[in-house]
Structure formats: structure tokens, C-alpha cells
GROMACS .gro file of N, CA and C in nm:
model
  492
    1MET      N    1   2.791  -2.903  -0.702
    1MET     CA    2   2.843  -2.760  -0.632
    1MET      C    3   2.762  -2.709  -0.746
    2ALA      N    4   2.741  -2.579  -0.759
    2ALA     CA    5   2.676  -2.486  -0.772
    2ALA      C    6   2.706  -2.442  -0.956
    3PRO      N    7   2.617  -2.462  -1.004
    3PRO     CA    8   2.662  -2.370  -1.130
    3PRO      C    9   2.728  -2.280  -1.187
    4ALA      N   10   2.776  -2.328  -1.369
    4ALA     CA   11   2.878  -2.164  -1.326
    4ALA      C   12   2.872  -2.108  -1.335
    5GLN      N   13   2.760  -1.981  -1.296
    5GLN     CA   14   2.708  -1.840  -1.356
    5GLN      C   15   2.754  -1.756  -1.298
    6SER      N   16   2.799  -1.630  -1.331
    6SER     CA   17   2.811  -1.566  -1.231
    6SER      C   18   2.708  -1.427  -1.264
    7PHE      N   19   2.608  -1.419  -1.306
    7PHE     CA   20   2.465  -1.301  -1.247
    7PHE      C   21   2.399  -1.368  -1.286
    8GLU      N   22   2.313  -1.299  -1.200
    8GLU     CA   23   2.141  -1.356  -1.171
    8GLU      C   24   2.061  -1.281  -1.176
    9VAL      N   25   1.908  -1.289  -1.218
    9VAL     CA   26   1.845  -1.143  -1.234
    9VAL      C   27   1.748  -1.231  -1.133
   10ILE      N   28   1.668  -1.111  -1.008
   10ILE     CA   29   1.652  -1.176  -0.891
   10ILE      C   30   1.509  -1.099  -0.825
   11GLY      N   31   1.365  -1.197  -0.903
   11GLY     CA   32   1.261  -1.170  -0.843
   11GLY      C   33   1.153  -1.233  -0.747
   12SER      N   34   1.090  -1.246  -0.641
   12SER     CA   35   1.061  -1.208  -0.492
   12SER      C   36   0.923  -1.201  -0.503
   13VAL      N   37   0.868  -1.308  -0.510
   13VAL     CA   38   0.707  -1.279  -0.364
   13VAL      C   39   0.701  -1.337  -0.255
   14GLY      N   40   0.597  -1.250  -0.191
   14GLY     CA   41   0.562  -1.357  -0.009
   14GLY      C   42   0.489  -1.272   0.083
   15TYR      N   43   0.471  -1.338   0.203
   15TYR     CA   44   0.383  -1.288   0.219
   15TYR      C   45   0.426  -1.243   0.401
   16GLY      N   46   0.426  -1.068   0.466
   16GLY     CA   47   0.477  -1.052   0.525
   16GLY      C   48   0.476  -0.996   0.655
   17ARG      N   49   0.544  -1.027   0.784
   17ARG     CA   50   0.396  -0.924   0.811
   17ARG      C   51   0.475  -0.874   0.959
   18ALA      N   52   0.437  -0.759   0.979
   18ALA     CA   53   0.480  -0.590   1.034
   18ALA      C   54   0.455  -0.628   1.198
   19LEU      N   55   0.557  -0.654   1.255
   19LEU     CA   56   0.517  -0.664   1.414
   19LEU      C   57   0.583  -0.563   1.513
   20ARG      N   58   0.559  -0.494   1.617
   20ARG     CA   59   0.585  -0.402   1.667
   20ARG      C   60   0.590  -0.430   1.823
   21PHE      N   61   0.737  -0.474   1.849
   21PHE     CA   62   0.703  -0.524   2.035
   21PHE      C   63   0.664  -0.441   2.083
   22GLY      N   64   0.592  -0.441   2.187
   22GLY     CA   65   0.471  -0.373   2.330
   22GLY      C   66   0.346  -0.390   2.314
   23ASP      N   67   0.279  -0.296   2.156
   23ASP     CA   68   0.203  -0.314   2.110
   23ASP      C   69   0.090  -0.354   2.031
   24SER      N   70   0.021  -0.360   2.020
   24SER     CA   71  -0.075  -0.400   1.910
   24SER      C   72   0.064  -0.403   1.775
   25SER      N   73  -0.021  -0.515   1.594
   25SER     CA   74   0.074  -0.603   1.562
   25SER      C   75   0.002  -0.422   1.416
   26PRO      N   76   0.111  -0.379   1.377
   26PRO     CA   77   0.040  -0.254   1.198
   26PRO      C   78  -0.041  -0.386   1.064
   27GLY      N   79  -0.049  -0.489   1.130
   27GLY     CA   80  -0.127  -0.597   1.034
   27GLY      C   81   0.028  -0.680   0.940
   28ALA      N   82  -0.059  -0.783   0.865
   28ALA     CA   83   0.036  -0.818   0.738
   28ALA      C   84   0.004  -0.886   0.603
   29GLY      N   85   0.102  -0.862   0.503
   29GLY     CA   86  -0.001  -0.864   0.373
   29GLY      C   87   0.088  -0.893   0.301
   30VAL      N   88   0.173  -0.872   0.184
   30VAL     CA   89   0.198  -0.880   0.030
   30VAL      C   90   0.324  -0.831   0.030
   31LEU      N   91   0.450  -0.911   0.065
   31LEU     CA   92   0.562  -0.828  -0.027
   31LEU      C   93   0.641  -0.831  -0.148
   32TRP      N   94   0.713  -0.809  -0.225
   32TRP     CA   95   0.689  -0.841  -0.364
   32TRP      C   96   0.889  -0.773  -0.433
   33GLY      N   97   0.933  -0.795  -0.449
   33GLY     CA   98   1.086  -0.790  -0.466
   33GLY      C   99   1.141  -0.805  -0.583
   34ILE      N  100   1.239  -0.716  -0.578
   34ILE     CA  101   1.371  -0.747  -0.745
   34ILE      C  102   1.459  -0.713  -0.667
   35GLY      N  103   1.521  -0.725  -0.846
   35GLY     CA  104   1.736  -0.680  -0.755
   35GLY      C  105   1.816  -0.771  -0.917
   36GLY      N  106   1.914  -0.750  -0.794
   36GLY     CA  107   2.050  -0.845  -0.912
   36GLY      C  108   2.123  -0.923  -0.808
   37GLY      N  109   2.163  -1.050  -0.885
   37GLY     CA  110   2.306  -1.113  -0.773
   37GLY      C  111   2.439  -1.122  -0.864
   38PHE      N  112   2.571  -1.222  -0.770
   38PHE     CA  113   2.654  -1.238  -0.857
   38PHE      C  114   2.682  -1.341  -0.762
   39ARG      N  115   2.819  -1.409  -0.794
   39ARG     CA  116   2.836  -1.572  -0.713
   39ARG      C  117   2.997  -1.514  -0.729
   40PRO      N  118   3.066  -1.536  -0.712
   40PRO     CA  119   3.162  -1.488  -0.652
   40PRO      C  120   3.306  -1.601  -0.666
   41PHE      N  121   3.219  -1.749  -0.613
   41PHE     CA  122   3.250  -1.784  -0.494
   41PHE      C  123   3.148  -1.951  -0.556
   42PRO      N  124   3.129  -2.023  -0.610
   42PRO     CA  125   3.080  -2.186  -0.580
   42PRO      C  126   2.982  -2.199  -0.485
   43ARG      N  127   2.987  -2.125  -0.342
   43ARG     CA  128   2.870  -2.144  -0.207
   43ARG      C  129   2.876  -1.969  -0.176
   44ILE      N  130   2.901  -1.889  -0.239
   44ILE     CA  131   2.845  -1.751  -0.180
   44ILE      C  132   2.804  -1.649  -0.248
   45ARG      N  133   2.605  -1.593  -0.267
   45ARG     CA  134   2.613  -1.552  -0.365
   45ARG      C  135   2.597  -1.386  -0.234
   46VAL      N  136   2.595  -1.244  -0.385
   46VAL     CA  137   2.594  -1.119  -0.321
   46VAL      C  138   2.481  -1.060  -0.415
   47GLU      N  139   2.409  -1.032  -0.292
   47GLU     CA  140   2.272  -1.008  -0.401
   47GLU      C  141   2.210  -0.905  -0.344
   48GLY      N  142   2.141  -0.695  -0.424
   48GLY     CA  143   2.152  -0.630  -0.426
   48GLY      C  144   1.912  -0.679  -0.457
   49VAL      N  145   1.909  -0.655  -0.377
   49VAL     CA  146   1.727  -0.612  -0.433
   49VAL      C  147   1.733  -0.516  -0.350
   50ILE      N  148   1.608  -0.531  -0.373
   50ILE     CA  149   1.447  -0.366  -0.341
   50ILE      C  150   1.352  -0.481  -0.272
   51GLU      N  151   1.288  -0.448  -0.155
   51GLU     CA  152   1.152  -0.467  -0.163
   51GLU      C  153   1.056  -0.428  -0.057
   52ASN      N  154   0.951  -0.465  -0.104
   52ASN     CA  155   0.797  -0.391  -0.039
   52ASN      C  156   0.689  -0.496  -0.019
   53LEU      N  157   0.674  -0.455   0.112
   53LEU     CA  158   0.600  -0.512   0.204
   53LEU      C  159   0.504  -0.424   0.231
   54ASP      N  160   0.360  -0.416   0.192
   54ASP     CA  161   0.216  -0.339   0.214
   54ASP      C  162   0.149  -0.506   0.334
   55ALA      N  163   0.201  -0.432   0.479
   55ALA     CA  164   0.056  -0.472   0.591
   55ALA      C  165  -0.053  -0.417   0.626
   56LEU      N  166  -0.204  -0.498   0.566
   56LEU     CA  167  -0.305  -0.408   0.654
   56LEU      C  168  -0.317  -0.478   0.775
   57SER      N  169  -0.419  -0.401   0.880
   57SER     CA  170  -0.436  -0.429   0.993
   57SER      C  171  -0.608  -0.366   1.013
   58HIS      N  172  -0.740  -0.439   0.973
   58HIS     CA  173  -0.835  -0.446   0.943
   58HIS      C  174  -0.934  -0.357   1.054
   59GLU      N  175  -0.880  -0.478   1.194
   59GLU     CA  176  -0.910  -0.403   1.279
   59GLU      C  177  -0.915  -0.317   1.357
   60THR      N  178  -0.756  -0.306   1.312
   60THR     CA  179  -0.716  -0.033   1.317
   60THR      C  180  -0.701  -0.013   1.305
   61ASP      N  181  -0.744  -0.049   1.140
   61ASP     CA  182  -0.712   0.053   1.032
   61ASP      C  183  -0.615   0.110   1.024
   62HIS      N  184  -0.521   0.071   1.038
   62HIS     CA  185  -0.360   0.056   1.073
   62HIS      C  186  -0.296   0.007   0.963
   63VAL      N  187  -0.221   0.106   0.820
   63VAL     CA  188  -0.089   0.002   0.679
   63VAL      C  189   0.001   0.102   0.804
   64ALA      N  190   0.079  -0.042   0.649
   64ALA     CA  191   0.167  -0.016   0.758
   64ALA      C  192   0.284  -0.045   0.604
   65ASN      N  193   0.369  -0.019   0.598
   65ASN     CA  194   0.497  -0.054   0.428
   65ASN      C  195   0.535  -0.013   0.463
   66MET      N  196   0.723  -0.033   0.386
   66MET     CA  197   0.812  -0.093   0.441
   66MET      C  198   0.869  -0.079   0.296
   67LEU      N  199   0.964   0.008   0.241
   67LEU     CA  200   1.018   0.038   0.127
   67LEU      C  201   1.262  -0.038   0.168
   68TYR      N  202   1.233  -0.139   0.105
   68TYR     CA  203   1.412  -0.211   0.179
   68TYR      C  204   1.446  -0.263   0.109
   69PRO      N  205   1.597  -0.116  -0.014
   69PRO     CA  206   1.672  -0.185  -0.024
   69PRO      C  207   1.766  -0.238   0.003
   70ARG      N  208   1.851  -0.340  -0.039
   70ARG     CA  209   1.966  -0.381   0.068
   70ARG      C  210   2.046  -0.490  -0.015
   71ALA      N  211   2.140  -0.536   0.063
   71ALA     CA  212   2.235  -0.542   0.055
   71ALA      C  213   2.280  -0.710   0.105
   72SER      N  214   2.287  -0.808   0.030
   72SER     CA  215   2.302  -0.950   0.075
   72SER      C  216   2.424  -1.057   0.065
   73LEU      N  217   2.499  -1.036   0.143
   73LEU     CA  218   2.528  -1.210   0.097
   73LEU      C  219   2.467  -1.326   0.132
   74ALA      N  220   2.497  -1.403   0.091
   74ALA     CA  221   2.405  -1.624   0.131
   74ALA      C  222   2.515  -1.658   0.101
   75TYR      N  223   2.531  -1.827   0.205
   75TYR     CA  224   2.629  -1.863   0.202
   75TYR      C  225   2.579  -2.033   0.194
   76GLU      N  226   2.599  -2.083   0.129
   76GLU     CA  227   2.484  -2.199   0.100
   76GLU      C  228   2.598  -2.329   0.170
   77LEU      N  229   2.556  -2.365   0.279
   77LEU     CA  230   2.566  -2.395   0.366
   77LEU      C  231   2.634  -2.610   0.290
   78SER      N  232   2.560  -2.616   0.189
   78SER     CA  233   2.595  -2.804   0.106
   78SER      C  234   2.567  -2.728  -0.094
   79GLY      N  235   2.623  -2.777  -0.141
   79GLY     CA  236   2.644  -2.870  -0.269
   79GLY      C  237   2.551  -2.886  -0.289
   80GLY      N  238   2.575  -2.906  -0.454
   80GLY     CA  239   2.408  -2.969  -0.510
   80GLY      C  240   2.309  -2.933  -0.586
   81LYS      N  241   2.204  -3.042  -0.598
   81LYS     CA  242   2.085  -2.945  -0.625
   81LYS      C  243   1.968  -2.863  -0.458
   82LEU      N  244   2.035  -2.877  -0.390
   82LEU     CA  245   1.953  -2.888  -0.310
   82LEU      C  246   2.024  -2.785  -0.179
   83ARG      N  247   2.067  -2.618  -0.170
   83ARG     CA  248   2.176  -2.709  -0.103
   83ARG      C  249   2.007  -2.553   0.034
   84PRO      N  250   2.062  -2.545   0.116
   84PRO     CA  251   2.078  -2.496   0.216
   84PRO      C  252   2.084  -2.347   0.247
   85PHE      N  253   2.051  -2.224   0.287
   85PHE     CA  254   2.155  -2.107   0.318
   85PHE      C  255   2.136  -2.027   0.397
   86VAL      N  256   2.216  -1.979   0.446
   86VAL     CA  257   2.205  -1.842   0.580
   86VAL      C  258   2.214  -1.680   0.426
   87LEU      N  259   2.119  -1.588   0.517
   87LEU     CA  260   2.098  -1.472   0.453
   87LEU      C  261   2.194  -1.365   0.556
   88GLY      N  262   2.236  -1.269   0.540
   88GLY     CA  263   2.246  -1.179   0.608
   88GLY      C  264   2.250  -1.070   0.507
   89ALA      N  265   2.187  -0.962   0.606
   89ALA     CA  266   2.177  -0.852   0.424
   89ALA      C  267   2.189  -0.654   0.518
   90ALA      N  268   2.191  -0.584   0.562
   90ALA     CA  269   2.256  -0.447   0.545
   90ALA      C  270   2.107  -0.330   0.456
   91GLY      N  271   2.037  -0.274   0.475
   91GLY     CA  272   2.006  -0.141   0.417
   91GLY      C  273   1.939  -0.032   0.473
   92ALA      N  274   1.779   0.018   0.405
   92ALA     CA  275   1.796   0.141   0.506
   92ALA      C  276   1.613   0.102   0.425
   93GLY      N  277   1.558   0.050   0.591
   93GLY     CA  278   1.404   0.055   0.596
   93GLY      C  279   1.335   0.153   0.618
   94HIS      N  280   1.246   0.186   0.473
   94HIS     CA  281   1.186   0.310   0.424
   94HIS      C  282   1.014   0.306   0.482
   95ILE      N  283   0.959   0.353   0.616
   95ILE     CA  284   0.865   0.320   0.717
   95ILE      C  285   0.741   0.427   0.648
   96ARG      N  286   0.665   0.345   0.630
   96ARG     CA  287   0.519   0.447   0.647
   96ARG      C  288   0.400   0.410   0.704
   97GLU      N  289   0.373   0.423   0.738
   97GLU     CA  290   0.243   0.366   0.826
   97GLU      C  291   0.130   0.515   0.857
   98ILE      N  292  -0.019   0.450   0.815
   98ILE     CA  293  -0.144   0.558   0.912
   98ILE      C  294  -0.196   0.467   0.917
   99GLN      N  295  -0.201   0.574   1.011
   99GLN     CA  296  -0.397   0.507   1.146
   99GLN      C  297  -0.505   0.599   1.144
  100SER      N  298  -0.643   0.533   1.139
  100SER     CA  299  -0.775   0.616   1.158
  100SER      C  300  -0.817   0.557   1.254
  101ILE      N  301  -0.785   0.755   1.328
  101ILE     CA  302  -0.813   0.723   1.455
  101ILE      C  303  -1.049   0.806   1.481
  102THR      N  304  -1.084   0.698   1.521
  102THR     CA  305  -1.187   0.734   1.483
  102THR      C  306  -1.294   0.779   1.676
  103PHE      N  307  -1.354   0.932   1.614
  103PHE     CA  308  -1.436   1.046   1.752
  103PHE      C  309  -1.496   1.012   1.721
  104PRO      N  310  -1.609   0.995   1.823
  104PRO     CA  311  -1.797   1.025   1.829
  104PRO      C  312  -1.762   1.151   1.706
  105SER      N  313  -1.717   1.242   1.700
  105SER     CA  314  -1.737   1.357   1.591
  105SER      C  315  -1.712   1.344   1.444
  106ARG      N  316  -1.563   1.231   1.426
  106ARG     CA  317  -1.482   1.251   1.379
  106ARG      C  318  -1.390   1.150   1.297
  107VAL      N  319  -1.314   1.143   1.216
  107VAL     CA  320  -1.204   1.075   1.194
  107VAL      C  321  -1.053   1.077   1.163
  108GLU      N  322  -0.985   1.088   1.204
  108GLU     CA  323  -0.804   1.119   1.200
  108GLU      C  324  -0.755   1.119   1.207
  109VAL      N  325  -0.689   1.055   1.098
  109VAL     CA  326  -0.605   1.042   0.965
  109VAL      C  327  -0.397   1.079   1.032
  110GLN      N  328  -0.347   0.931   1.078
  110GLN     CA  329  -0.225   1.009   1.136
  110GLN      C  330  -0.175   0.959   1.047
  111GLU      N  331  -0.021   1.037   0.998
  111GLU     CA  332   0.086   0.960   0.932
  111GLU      C  333   0.229   0.944   0.969
  112VAL      N  334   0.289   0.854   0.953
  112VAL     CA  335   0.410   0.819   0.974
  112VAL      C  336   0.548   0.833   0.875
  113LYS      N  337   0.601   0.877   0.849
  113LYS     CA  338   0.720   0.864   0.708
  113LYS      C  339   0.859   0.848   0.850
  114GLU      N  340   0.955   0.770   0.777
  114GLU     CA  341   1.062   0.783   0.859
  114GLU      C  342   1.197   0.650   0.730
  115THR      N  343   1.344   0.701   0.768
  115THR     CA  344   1.383   0.599   0.628
  115THR      C  345   1.482   0.578   0.787
  116ALA      N  346   1.523   0.458   0.791
  116ALA     CA  347   1.597   0.414   0.922
  116ALA      C  348   1.737   0.287   0.938
  117PHE      N  349   1.780   0.294   0.937
  117PHE     CA  350   1.927   0.185   0.889
  117PHE      C  351   1.899   0.021   0.938
  118ALA      N  352   1.865  -0.085   0.895
  118ALA     CA  353   1.833  -0.249   0.902
  118ALA      C  354   1.870  -0.316   0.857
  119VAL      N  355   1.909  -0.452   0.952
  119VAL     CA  356   1.964  -0.553   0.971
  119VAL      C  357   1.813  -0.646   0.907
  120HIS      N  358   1.904  -0.704   0.848
  120HIS     CA  359   1.792  -0.844   0.766
  120HIS      C  360   1.859  -0.990   0.796
  121PHE      N  361   1.860  -1.055   0.834
  121PHE     CA  362   1.878  -1.211   0.929
  121PHE      C  363   1.754  -1.360   0.802
  122GLY      N  364   1.860  -1.442   0.790
  122GLY     CA  365   1.765  -1.507   0.763
  122GLY      C  366   1.850  -1.663   0.682
  123GLY      N  367   1.700  -1.730   0.607
  123GLY     CA  368   1.739  -1.839   0.554
  123GLY      C  369   1.634  -1.954   0.463
  124GLY      N  370   1.716  -2.032   0.429
  124GLY     CA  371   1.607  -2.035   0.380
  124GLY      C  372   1.650  -2.184   0.307
  125VAL      N  373   1.641  -2.240   0.180
  125VAL     CA  374   1.648  -2.351   0.031
  125VAL      C  375   1.611  -2.310  -0.109
  126SER      N  376   1.789  -2.370  -0.143
  126SER     CA  377   1.778  -2.299  -0.275
  126SER      C  378   1.726  -2.427  -0.411
  127PHE      N  379   1.717  -2.413  -0.467
  127PHE     CA  380   1.683  -2.552  -0.560
  127PHE      C  381   1.751  -2.543  -0.707
  128GLN      N  382   1.804  -2.550  -0.726
  128GLN     CA  383   1.866  -2.560  -0.867
  128GLN      C  384   1.714  -2.623  -0.986
  129ALA      N  385   1.639  -2.554  -1.022
  129ALA     CA  386   1.540  -2.611  -1.160
  129ALA      C  387   1.625  -2.636  -1.260
  130PRO      N  388   1.616  -2.630  -1.393
  130PRO     CA  389   1.716  -2.640  -1.473
  130PRO      C  390   1.803  -2.531  -1.437
  131ARG      N  391   1.920  -2.575  -1.530
  131ARG     CA  392   1.994  -2.512  -1.517
  131ARG      C  393   2.049  -2.386  -1.475
  132ARG      N  394   1.944  -2.277  -1.550
  132ARG     CA  395   1.997  -2.201  -1.522
  132ARG      C  396   1.868  -2.089  -1.392
  133ILE      N  397   1.800  -2.157  -1.328
  133ILE     CA  398   1.714  -2.126  -1.270
  133ILE      C  399   1.717  -2.173  -1.139
  134ALA      N  400   1.722  -2.095  -0.998
  134ALA     CA  401   1.680  -2.145  -0.929
  134ALA      C  402   1.618  -2.069  -0.836
  135ILE      N  403   1.531  -2.170  -0.764
  135ILE     CA  404   1.404  -2.171  -0.699
  135ILE      C  405   1.460  -2.144  -0.533
  136ARG      N  406   1.412  -2.020  -0.490
  136ARG     CA  407   1.472  -2.072  -0.309
  136ARG      C  408   1.380  -2.016  -0.191
  137PRO      N  409   1.244  -2.085  -0.156
  137PRO     CA  410   1.157  -2.045  -0.046
  137PRO      C  411   1.281  -1.998   0.067
  138GLN      N  412   1.275  -1.938   0.144
  138GLN     CA  413   1.372  -1.829   0.228
  138GLN      C  414   1.231  -1.784   0.348
  139PHE      N  415   1.254  -1.732   0.453
  139PHE     CA  416   1.249  -1.683   0.605
  139PHE      C  417   1.303  -1.593   0.624
  140ALA      N  418   1.236  -1.470   0.685
  140ALA     CA  419   1.321  -1.345   0.716
  140ALA      C  420   1.326  -1.222   0.804
  141PHE      N  421   1.377  -1.181   0.892
  141PHE     CA  422   1.342  -1.091   1.036
  141PHE      C  423   1.388  -1.007   0.957
  142ILE      N  424   1.290  -0.814   0.960
  142ILE     CA  425   1.421  -0.697   0.923
  142ILE      C  426   1.390  -0.635   1.089
  143ALA      N  427   1.518  -0.641   1.147
  143ALA     CA  428   1.531  -0.576   1.185
  143ALA      C  429   1.544  -0.381   1.177
  144VAL      N  430   1.528  -0.347   1.197
  144VAL     CA  431   1.489  -0.229   1.196
  144VAL      C  432   1.510  -0.142   1.339
  145PRO      N  433   1.635  -0.092   1.391
  145PRO     CA  434   1.639  -0.077   1.605
  145PRO      C  435   1.633   0.044   1.562
  146ASP      N  436   1.681   0.132   1.485
  146ASP     CA  437   1.713   0.305   1.544
  146ASP      C  438   1.516   0.355   1.484
  147SER      N  439   1.504   0.274   1.409
  147SER     CA  440   1.312   0.316   1.443
  147SER      C  441   1.266   0.348   1.544
  148ARG      N  442   1.168   0.536   1.457
  148ARG     CA  443   1.123   0.566   1.582
  148ARG      C  444   0.972   0.463   1.633
  149SER      N  445   0.950   0.434   1.499
  149SER     CA  446   0.784   0.375   1.559
  149SER      C  447   0.778   0.239   1.588
  150ASN      N  448   0.894   0.184   1.597
  150ASN     CA  449   0.894   0.084   1.695
  150ASN      C  450   0.884   0.020   1.605
  151VAL      N  451   0.926  -0.079   1.460
  151VAL     CA  452   0.777  -0.171   1.354
  151VAL      C  453   0.920  -0.234   1.289
  152HIS      N  454   0.881  -0.354   1.322
  152HIS     CA  455   0.973  -0.493   1.222
  152HIS      C  456   0.890  -0.592   1.188
  153PHE      N  457   0.973  -0.674   1.051
  153PHE     CA  458   0.912  -0.682   1.009
  153PHE      C  459   0.987  -0.879   0.958
  154PHE      N  460   0.863  -0.966   0.974
  154PHE     CA  461   0.953  -1.175   0.901
  154PHE      C  462   0.814  -1.151   0.793
  155ASN      N  463   0.935  -1.262   0.735
  155ASN     CA  464   0.873  -1.293   0.566
  155ASN      C  465   0.859  -1.362   0.532
  156THR      N  466   0.828  -1.410   0.432
  156THR     CA  467   0.866  -1.582   0.408
  156THR      C  468   0.795  -1.571   0.294
  157SER      N  469   0.986  -1.626   0.082
  157SER     CA  470   0.856  -1.620   0.022
  157SER      C  471   0.956  -1.633  -0.054
  158ILE      N  472   0.883  -1.625  -0.207
  158ILE     CA  473   1.039  -1.783  -0.281
  158ILE      C  474   1.094  -1.659  -0.352
  159GLN      N  475   1.229  -1.666  -0.396
  159GLN     CA  476   1.303  -1.627  -0.484
  159GLN      C  477   1.262  -1.735  -0.562
  160ILE      N  478   1.357  -1.603  -0.689
  160ILE     CA  479   1.361  -1.674  -0.860
  160ILE      C  480   1.430  -1.643  -0.902
  161GLY      N  481   1.598  -1.716  -0.956
  161GLY     CA  482   1.689  -1.572  -0.966
  161GLY      C  483   1.695  -1.663  -1.106
  162LEU      N  484   1.693  -1.591  -1.206
  162LEU     CA  485   1.796  -1.645  -1.279
  162LEU      C  486   1.882  -1.585  -1.405
  163GLY      N  487   1.985  -1.751  -1.414
  163GLY     CA  488   2.180  -1.696  -1.429
  163GLY      C  489   2.187  -1.726  -1.580
  164TRP      N  490   2.280  -1.659  -1.673
  164TRP     CA  491   2.331  -1.610  -1.697
  164TRP      C  492   2.481  -1.625  -1.689
   0.00000   0.00000   0.00000
């Protein structure tokens, strides 16, 4: 069973990829996040996290950034030291895209910003290191269904939770 911890501070770092269905991807880059959570039941975790992904594509001089504050619910499928889990979340995706277009006589820079509802699905494995530290490698897909730019995100990250 999970330790009797009530609250935790969460930090995460990883790699993410922005993708647009139907044309070229804005690219890939570093993901980082910070937040907090609590465990109301031994196998259920509730989290509030803000994540940031900076994706860069050198081939098309395209930069995409997503700031994603989210509320998550995680369910651990088993107890013990190694606990696989599934994760679902909802939040607001703030997307900023910058693309430079080169013409024979000039370079034009276009910037698009938007904030839209986003959902987050994923899973991973939670490993209880020392009693108050949880290490969670995870994989997730962030869909932004109402996005005008039609950009969605995949990410892999390592989340570390410090509980008390």
C-alpha cells in the first residue's frame, strides 16, 4: 500500500513533442512542471500542476510554446513499492506559436497566441524511493480540441513527489 502521506510537492522534467494533424509538426523540446497534490485514498492521487513545453523545429524556423495548468486524477492499479497508474486531467492550454517565413527580399515573423480547453491522458509507474519520495516516469497525450492552431502534445517525463 501507499504510505500514509497526505500532501506532496511535485516537480517534473522531460521531453515533449508538439504535433499538428495534417501537416508538419512544430517540433520537440524540453518540458518542465511544478505543482502540488494530495492523496485522499491509498490508491488515488489528486494533483494541480503547471507544465511548460518549449518545442523548436529548426527545419521550418518554427517555435511552439504551451503553458498548461491542469488538475489531475491518478489511479494506482496496485499497491506496494512499484505502482502502475493511469492519469486523466483537464486544464487550459495557452499556446504560442512563432514562425518565420523567408521571402527573397525579406523575412516575415508570424505569431499566434490562444488559450483553449485541454485534456490530458496518460500513465506510468510510481516507485516509492525513501518513505517520503515518489519517482514517477510517465507518458501523456495532451489534446487541445478547441485549438484554432490544431496543435496537440505528447510528453514523457519524470515526476518527483516529496510528501509529508
